[in-house]
Amino acid sequence: MTMDTAEAQRAFRNALGAFATGVTIATTSDAEGRPVGVTASSFNSVSLDPPLVLWSLAKNSLSRDAFTAAGHFAIHVLTAAQEDLSNRFARSGDDKFADVAWHCGELGSPLLDQFVARFECRTRHEYEGGDHIILVGEVVSYEARDEAPLLFHGGRYAERRPRPTATPTPTVDTEHGRFGDDFLFYLISRAHFQTSRPTRETLAAHGLGMAQYLALATLSMEAPLTALELAERLAHTGHLPDAAALEEMASSGLLTQDGDGYDLAETGRTRLIETLAIGKAAEAELATHFTAAEIAETKRVLRRIIELSGGDIPMGWRDGAAAA
Ligand SMILES: Cc1cc2nc3c(=O)[nH]c(=O)nc-3n(C[C@H](O)[C@H](O)[C@H](O)COP(=O)(O)O)c2cc1C
């Protein structure tokens, strides 16, 4: 087969593009210790024992000398949310590492903080491969995370859509009263417990518990309320601020008290807004690990679950007003 026309080359490239791959960033350091990296989809596994991987680097790459001289490299399998980073590392010569979180690995290659899988490798072989060099590395350490990978197919980025498994695995062992970690209700509860941790920690740092927080949130929507009315509004949460807790909040300046009625004091409102901001910031950080499509789909599924499991919804949860 000849590749003597641009058209023939394009057709060959298109045929190769039929093979769907992940996307990686390969990194190393140059003679001055500066970080170097390129986007590479040619990564693949070679051997389990010894653990070997390979990828190929274009001979005209500006990073070629660094990769061949260093004797080590790191491979980062990118997450679905790292398309911009992939594009950045695919542009020759740019300051690719600006604003990218990384640290130096044990062999000297820069290790990026975000990835689905990361392999630190000592270069074992270099093979001639036409207009590329084939680098084979022995993996000295690796780390993998349960995140959606970025894919590349037909010259475009793509996202994984797993096929449903033919036989769903049983999630609840009724005989022993146990459930597996793919039991949806377990996942929803645990995700809530873990994602609300920054909020709980912020409150604890101010000497407040969930009951006090919910009192602040409820009073921000409806005030004044008596201790009894607050208890009614919060009964479903299992977090009830008792009379002593409310008086304590009033005396520490979080609430105002007029007769039996409690209302938010300015300090209480500030504390509530600060706590909500911590939750928002945690959500924004979490979102960096997912694509916009994944977030939208997760919200859609959760809204549908809420709709289907509806029934008698306590006031605090309505219209997204819930504070926890
Ligand atoms: C999805 C994708 C996959 C790529 N795969 C490879 C690859 O496997 N090997 C390679 O040498 N270049 C690959 N490239 C191109 C390099 O990332 C690009 O040429 C880069 O600019 C080289 O950087 P440098 O010249 O600064 O070394 C790929 C680019 C993209 C967008």
Tab-separated table of C-alpha atoms and ligand atoms in Angstrom:
chain	number	residue	atom	x	y	z
A	1	MET	CA	0.000	0.000	0.000
A	2	THR	CA	1.367	3.409	-0.906
A	3	MET	CA	0.837	6.599	1.082
A	4	ASP	CA	2.063	8.950	-1.595
A	5	THR	CA	-0.871	11.334	-1.734
A	6	ALA	CA	-2.440	13.424	0.996
A	7	GLU	CA	-5.728	11.748	0.167
A	8	ALA	CA	-4.281	8.256	0.679
A	9	GLN	CA	-2.827	9.353	4.025
A	10	ARG	CA	-6.152	10.798	5.127
A	11	ALA	CA	-7.990	7.598	4.196
A	12	PHE	CA	-5.455	5.525	6.166
A	13	ARG	CA	-5.741	7.857	9.156
A	14	ASN	CA	-9.545	7.593	9.011
A	15	ALA	CA	-9.362	3.789	8.909
A	16	LEU	CA	-7.069	3.803	11.968
A	17	GLY	CA	-9.548	6.151	13.678
A	18	ALA	CA	-12.146	3.371	13.552
A	19	PHE	CA	-10.298	1.873	16.522
A	20	ALA	CA	-11.790	3.579	19.622
A	21	THR	CA	-9.225	4.433	22.296
A	22	GLY	CA	-8.907	6.275	25.548
A	23	VAL	CA	-6.859	9.469	25.677
A	24	THR	CA	-3.712	9.828	27.753
A	25	ILE	CA	-1.182	12.492	28.567
A	26	ALA	CA	2.381	11.155	28.660
A	27	THR	CA	4.781	13.234	30.756
A	28	THR	CA	8.460	13.341	31.529
A	29	SER	CA	11.041	15.969	32.481
A	30	ASP	CA	13.688	17.553	30.284
A	31	ALA	CA	17.417	17.985	30.981
A	32	GLU	CA	16.694	21.149	33.033
A	33	GLY	CA	14.058	19.323	35.085
A	34	ARG	CA	11.168	21.130	33.407
A	35	PRO	CA	7.903	19.207	32.976
A	36	VAL	CA	7.148	18.002	29.438
A	37	GLY	CA	3.990	16.328	28.160
A	38	VAL	CA	2.030	15.275	25.089
A	39	THR	CA	-1.441	13.970	24.449
A	40	ALA	CA	-1.254	10.383	23.213
A	41	SER	CA	-3.919	7.881	22.236
A	42	SER	CA	-1.372	5.243	21.170
A	43	PHE	CA	-1.060	3.947	24.747
A	44	ASN	CA	-1.643	0.255	25.272
A	45	SER	CA	-0.914	-2.591	27.641
A	46	VAL	CA	1.867	-5.041	26.761
A	47	SER	CA	2.643	-7.442	29.598
A	48	LEU	CA	1.330	-8.269	33.057
A	49	ASP	CA	4.505	-9.918	34.336
A	50	PRO	CA	6.678	-7.950	34.126
A	51	PRO	CA	4.187	-5.041	34.001
A	52	LEU	CA	4.840	-3.314	30.679
A	53	VAL	CA	2.983	-0.646	28.714
A	54	LEU	CA	3.735	1.108	25.438
A	55	TRP	CA	2.921	4.221	23.495
A	56	SER	CA	4.365	5.835	20.403
A	57	LEU	CA	5.740	9.328	20.021
A	58	ALA	CA	5.993	11.179	16.714
A	59	LYS	CA	9.619	11.742	15.750
A	60	ASN	CA	8.847	15.392	14.935
A	61	SER	CA	7.450	16.026	18.419
A	62	LEU	CA	9.230	18.857	20.238
A	63	SER	CA	9.208	16.625	23.325
A	64	ARG	CA	11.088	13.784	21.644
A	65	ASP	CA	14.528	14.487	23.132
A	66	ALA	CA	13.120	14.832	26.639
A	67	PHE	CA	11.284	11.493	26.413
A	68	THR	CA	14.232	9.591	24.953
A	69	ALA	CA	16.826	11.085	27.339
A	70	ALA	CA	14.891	10.945	30.631
A	71	GLY	CA	14.617	7.165	30.930
A	72	HIS	CA	11.201	7.476	32.562
A	73	PHE	CA	7.687	8.666	31.776
A	74	ALA	CA	4.241	8.772	33.335
A	75	ILE	CA	0.968	7.981	31.572
A	76	HIS	CA	-2.288	9.630	32.677
A	77	VAL	CA	-5.501	8.118	31.364
A	78	LEU	CA	-7.764	11.185	31.146
A	79	THR	CA	-11.228	11.590	32.627
A	80	ALA	CA	-14.222	12.571	30.498
A	81	ALA	CA	-13.922	16.067	32.045
A	82	GLN	CA	-10.351	16.625	30.763
A	83	GLU	CA	-11.001	17.334	27.076
A	84	ASP	CA	-9.563	20.853	27.377
A	85	LEU	CA	-6.389	19.477	28.943
A	86	SER	CA	-6.101	16.929	26.142
A	87	ASN	CA	-6.302	19.757	23.576
A	88	ARG	CA	-3.773	21.815	25.465
A	89	PHE	CA	-1.209	18.988	25.566
A	90	ALA	CA	-1.808	18.314	21.855
A	91	ARG	CA	-0.517	21.801	20.924
A	92	SER	CA	3.211	21.854	20.230
A	93	GLY	CA	5.420	23.831	22.529
A	94	ASP	CA	2.787	25.758	24.556
A	95	ASP	CA	3.264	26.267	28.274
A	96	LYS	CA	1.219	23.152	28.795
A	97	PHE	CA	1.580	22.915	32.581
A	98	ALA	CA	0.416	26.463	33.433
A	99	ASP	CA	-2.328	26.239	36.113
A	100	VAL	CA	-2.199	22.420	36.048
A	101	ALA	CA	-1.860	20.716	39.449
A	102	TRP	CA	1.104	18.287	39.419
A	103	HIS	CA	3.942	17.033	41.561
A	104	CYS	CA	7.161	15.159	40.906
A	105	GLY	CA	6.967	11.350	40.904
A	106	GLU	CA	9.510	8.919	42.327
A	107	LEU	CA	11.342	8.551	38.993
A	108	GLY	CA	11.237	12.284	38.230
A	109	SER	CA	8.270	12.466	35.835
A	110	PRO	CA	5.617	15.090	36.589
A	111	LEU	CA	2.442	13.455	37.915
A	112	LEU	CA	-0.853	15.226	37.201
A	113	ASP	CA	-3.398	15.243	40.046
A	114	GLN	CA	-6.425	14.326	37.922
A	115	PHE	CA	-6.734	11.047	36.015
A	116	VAL	CA	-8.712	7.831	35.711
A	117	ALA	CA	-5.496	5.821	35.879
A	118	ARG	CA	-1.876	6.876	36.232
A	119	PHE	CA	1.220	4.771	35.551
A	120	GLU	CA	4.775	5.720	36.483
A	121	CYS	CA	7.189	3.929	34.173
A	122	ARG	CA	10.883	3.322	33.728
A	123	THR	CA	11.681	3.235	30.003
A	124	ARG	CA	12.725	-0.342	29.136
A	125	HIS	CA	12.844	-0.346	25.318
A	126	GLU	CA	12.745	2.087	22.457
A	127	TYR	CA	11.821	0.734	19.055
A	128	GLU	CA	12.004	2.273	15.622
A	129	GLY	CA	8.451	2.705	14.293
A	130	GLY	CA	8.508	4.609	11.007
A	131	ASP	CA	7.677	8.238	11.743
A	132	HIS	CA	7.164	7.318	15.439
A	133	ILE	CA	9.308	5.902	18.232
A	134	ILE	CA	7.701	3.122	20.250
A	135	LEU	CA	8.411	3.524	23.962
A	136	VAL	CA	7.954	0.520	26.223
A	137	GLY	CA	7.920	1.250	29.940
A	138	GLU	CA	7.980	-0.924	33.032
A	139	VAL	CA	5.326	0.237	35.461
A	140	VAL	CA	6.866	0.960	38.881
A	141	SER	CA	3.679	2.285	40.456
A	142	TYR	CA	0.135	3.058	39.420
A	143	GLU	CA	-3.162	4.346	40.727
A	144	ALA	CA	-6.677	3.967	39.321
A	145	ARG	CA	-9.966	5.716	40.148
A	146	ASP	CA	-13.567	4.945	39.392
A	147	GLU	CA	-14.232	7.837	36.995
A	148	ALA	CA	-15.580	8.042	33.460
A	149	PRO	CA	-12.769	8.089	30.879
A	150	LEU	CA	-12.373	10.408	27.903
A	151	LEU	CA	-12.575	8.451	24.653
A	152	PHE	CA	-11.440	9.145	21.097
A	153	HIS	CA	-13.064	7.649	18.031
A	154	GLY	CA	-13.313	8.625	14.379
A	155	GLY	CA	-11.184	11.724	14.968
A	156	ARG	CA	-13.513	13.047	17.686
A	157	TYR	CA	-13.794	12.901	21.428
A	158	ALA	CA	-16.463	10.553	22.690
A	159	GLU	CA	-17.988	9.432	25.958
A	160	ARG	CA	-18.519	5.981	27.318
A	161	ARG	CA	-22.053	4.621	27.397
A	162	PRO	CA	-21.801	1.224	29.092
A	163	ARG	CA	-24.120	-1.450	27.787
A	164	PRO	CA	-26.566	-2.693	30.381
A	165	THR	CA	-25.351	-5.952	31.864
A	166	ALA	CA	-27.443	-8.917	30.750
A	167	THR	CA	-28.086	-10.333	34.222
A	168	PRO	CA	-28.335	-7.709	36.944
A	169	THR	CA	-26.346	-8.720	40.010
A	170	PRO	CA	-28.451	-9.239	43.151
A	171	THR	CA	-28.025	-6.205	45.351
A	172	VAL	CA	-29.742	-7.280	48.547
A	173	ASP	CA	-28.906	-10.501	50.343
A	174	THR	CA	-32.242	-10.954	52.107
A	175	GLU	CA	-31.076	-14.131	53.792
A	176	HIS	CA	-28.321	-12.373	55.747
A	177	GLY	CA	-29.794	-8.873	55.681
A	178	ARG	CA	-26.815	-7.419	53.773
A	179	PHE	CA	-26.694	-5.303	50.662
A	180	GLY	CA	-23.976	-4.800	48.100
A	181	ASP	CA	-22.476	-1.475	47.132
A	182	ASP	CA	-24.562	-1.331	43.971
A	183	PHE	CA	-27.776	-1.148	45.974
A	184	LEU	CA	-29.129	2.189	44.772
A	185	PHE	CA	-30.531	3.325	48.136
A	186	TYR	CA	-27.210	2.605	49.814
A	187	LEU	CA	-25.428	4.658	47.138
A	188	ILE	CA	-27.851	7.596	47.490
A	189	SER	CA	-27.525	7.620	51.303
A	190	ARG	CA	-23.770	7.239	51.287
A	191	ALA	CA	-23.312	9.891	48.582
A	192	HIS	CA	-25.449	12.250	50.673
A	193	PHE	CA	-23.516	11.469	53.849
A	194	GLN	CA	-20.155	12.077	52.171
A	195	THR	CA	-21.091	15.122	50.102
A	196	SER	CA	-22.629	16.837	53.128
A	197	ARG	CA	-19.475	16.304	55.209
A	198	PRO	CA	-17.949	19.766	54.434
A	199	THR	CA	-21.227	21.336	55.559
A	200	ARG	CA	-21.270	19.352	58.804
A	201	GLU	CA	-17.618	20.167	59.475
A	202	THR	CA	-18.185	23.881	58.923
A	203	LEU	CA	-21.095	23.807	61.342
A	204	ALA	CA	-19.111	21.830	63.922
A	205	ALA	CA	-16.301	24.392	63.697
A	206	HIS	CA	-18.870	26.976	64.849
A	207	GLY	CA	-20.184	24.680	67.575
A	208	LEU	CA	-23.383	23.973	65.642
A	209	GLY	CA	-25.065	20.689	64.788
A	210	MET	CA	-27.516	19.731	62.066
A	211	ALA	CA	-30.503	20.639	64.276
A	212	GLN	CA	-29.287	24.220	64.707
A	213	TYR	CA	-28.508	24.478	60.993
A	214	LEU	CA	-31.975	23.277	60.036
A	215	ALA	CA	-33.487	25.775	62.477
A	216	LEU	CA	-31.552	28.586	60.741
A	217	ALA	CA	-32.583	27.309	57.290
A	218	THR	CA	-36.249	26.969	58.268
A	219	LEU	CA	-36.365	30.432	59.824
A	220	SER	CA	-34.798	31.906	56.686
A	221	MET	CA	-37.909	30.694	54.806
A	222	GLU	CA	-40.573	31.340	57.444
A	223	ALA	CA	-40.394	33.464	60.591
A	224	PRO	CA	-41.166	34.074	63.335
A	225	LEU	CA	-41.799	30.517	64.546
A	226	THR	CA	-42.277	29.185	68.053
A	227	ALA	CA	-40.207	26.255	69.329
A	228	LEU	CA	-43.250	24.016	68.791
A	229	GLU	CA	-43.767	25.207	65.196
A	230	LEU	CA	-40.095	24.656	64.421
A	231	ALA	CA	-40.317	21.138	65.855
A	232	GLU	CA	-43.305	20.419	63.589
A	233	ARG	CA	-41.434	21.673	60.510
A	234	LEU	CA	-38.355	19.592	61.319
A	235	ALA	CA	-39.976	16.424	62.650
A	236	HIS	CA	-39.236	14.474	59.440
A	237	THR	CA	-35.503	15.223	59.569
A	238	GLY	CA	-34.797	13.565	62.897
A	239	HIS	CA	-32.861	16.718	63.917
A	240	LEU	CA	-34.882	18.695	66.444
A	241	PRO	CA	-33.436	21.730	68.192
A	242	ASP	CA	-34.868	21.534	71.708
A	243	ALA	CA	-35.909	24.595	73.721
A	244	ALA	CA	-32.488	24.813	75.389
A	245	ALA	CA	-30.714	24.736	72.003
A	246	LEU	CA	-32.920	27.554	70.683
A	247	GLU	CA	-32.303	29.693	73.754
A	248	GLU	CA	-28.593	29.063	73.419
A	249	MET	CA	-28.780	30.198	69.754
A	250	ALA	CA	-30.632	33.334	70.831
A	251	SER	CA	-28.126	34.137	73.542
A	252	SER	CA	-25.178	33.614	71.168
A	253	GLY	CA	-26.739	36.119	68.754
A	254	LEU	CA	-27.813	33.724	65.972
A	255	LEU	CA	-31.531	34.187	66.634
A	256	THR	CA	-33.727	36.953	67.928
A	257	GLN	CA	-36.503	36.139	70.335
A	258	ASP	CA	-39.755	38.077	70.637
A	259	GLY	CA	-42.090	36.472	73.155
A	260	ASP	CA	-42.385	32.821	72.005
A	261	GLY	CA	-41.322	33.569	68.446
A	262	TYR	CA	-37.833	33.042	67.030
A	263	ASP	CA	-36.396	34.791	63.972
A	264	LEU	CA	-32.998	34.903	62.285
A	265	ALA	CA	-30.552	37.459	63.628
A	266	GLU	CA	-28.061	39.004	61.197
A	267	THR	CA	-25.265	36.711	62.501
A	268	GLY	CA	-27.521	33.698	62.002
A	269	ARG	CA	-28.224	34.708	58.401
A	270	THR	CA	-24.504	35.205	57.743
A	271	ARG	CA	-23.692	31.792	59.250
A	272	LEU	CA	-26.374	30.176	57.082
A	273	ILE	CA	-25.092	31.843	53.896
A	274	GLU	CA	-21.498	30.863	54.732
A	275	THR	CA	-22.524	27.248	55.265
A	276	LEU	CA	-24.488	27.142	52.020
A	277	ALA	CA	-21.436	28.591	50.228
A	278	ILE	CA	-19.265	25.753	51.594
A	279	GLY	CA	-21.775	23.248	50.191
A	280	LYS	CA	-21.808	25.040	46.822
A	281	ALA	CA	-17.997	25.076	46.673
A	282	ALA	CA	-17.884	21.329	47.434
A	283	GLU	CA	-20.418	20.760	44.652
A	284	ALA	CA	-18.367	22.847	42.209
A	285	GLU	CA	-15.222	20.860	43.048
A	286	LEU	CA	-17.054	17.571	42.586
A	287	ALA	CA	-18.392	18.784	39.227
A	288	THR	CA	-14.836	19.135	37.867
A	289	HIS	CA	-14.645	15.303	37.878
A	290	PHE	CA	-17.652	14.923	35.587
A	291	THR	CA	-18.819	16.178	32.220
A	292	ALA	CA	-21.765	18.573	31.980
A	293	ALA	CA	-23.723	15.707	30.374
A	294	GLU	CA	-23.038	13.382	33.329
A	295	ILE	CA	-24.138	16.014	35.845
A	296	ALA	CA	-27.294	16.780	33.864
A	297	GLU	CA	-28.106	13.052	33.595
A	298	THR	CA	-27.504	12.474	37.324
A	299	LYS	CA	-29.835	15.361	38.197
A	300	ARG	CA	-32.449	14.087	35.772
A	301	VAL	CA	-32.372	10.598	37.311
A	302	LEU	CA	-32.513	11.955	40.873
A	303	ARG	CA	-35.449	14.265	40.022
A	304	ARG	CA	-37.283	11.305	38.509
A	305	ILE	CA	-36.581	9.195	41.627
A	306	ILE	CA	-37.934	12.048	43.769
A	307	GLU	CA	-41.018	12.257	41.565
A	308	LEU	CA	-41.631	8.489	41.632
A	309	SER	CA	-41.107	8.133	45.372
A	310	GLY	CA	-43.134	11.333	46.047
A	311	GLY	CA	-46.110	11.186	48.367
A	312	ASP	CA	-46.298	13.348	51.441
A	313	ILE	CA	-43.305	15.652	51.266
A	314	PRO	CA	-42.537	17.799	54.314
A	315	MET	CA	-42.399	21.517	53.608
A	316	GLY	CA	-38.646	21.909	54.090
A	317	TRP	CA	-37.900	19.699	51.080
A	318	ARG	CA	-40.233	21.372	48.604
A	319	ASP	CA	-38.974	23.372	45.597
A	320	GLY	CA	-35.328	22.634	46.298
A	321	ALA	CA	-35.614	24.603	49.517
A	322	ALA	CA	-34.069	21.844	51.626
A	323	ALA	CA	-30.996	23.039	53.410
A	324	ALA	CA	-29.116	19.874	54.313
B	1	LIG	C1	-6.486	12.576	20.817
B	1	LIG	C2	-5.052	12.786	20.418
B	1	LIG	C3	-4.173	11.702	20.407
B	1	LIG	C4	-2.836	11.865	20.084
B	1	LIG	N1	-2.005	10.793	20.137
B	1	LIG	C5	-0.674	10.945	19.873
B	1	LIG	C6	0.238	9.861	20.015
B	1	LIG	O1	-0.130	8.746	20.369
B	1	LIG	N2	1.556	10.080	19.755
B	1	LIG	C7	2.016	11.315	19.381
B	1	LIG	O2	3.220	11.467	19.152
B	1	LIG	N3	1.174	12.371	19.239
B	1	LIG	C8	-0.155	12.211	19.490
B	1	LIG	N4	-1.011	13.269	19.390
B	1	LIG	C9	-0.496	14.564	18.944
B	1	LIG	C10	0.375	15.231	20.004
B	1	LIG	O3	-0.324	15.386	21.213
B	1	LIG	C11	0.814	16.605	19.483
B	1	LIG	O4	1.528	16.425	18.300
B	1	LIG	C12	1.612	17.414	20.463
B	1	LIG	O5	1.555	18.723	20.027
B	1	LIG	C13	3.055	17.089	20.558
B	1	LIG	O6	3.594	18.057	21.409
B	1	LIG	P1	5.095	18.567	21.328
B	1	LIG	O7	5.397	18.844	19.879
B	1	LIG	O8	5.104	19.788	22.208
B	1	LIG	O9	5.957	17.462	21.860
B	1	LIG	C14	-2.356	13.139	19.718
B	1	LIG	C15	-3.239	14.224	19.725
B	1	LIG	C16	-4.562	14.057	20.083
B	1	LIG	C17	-5.489	15.239	20.098
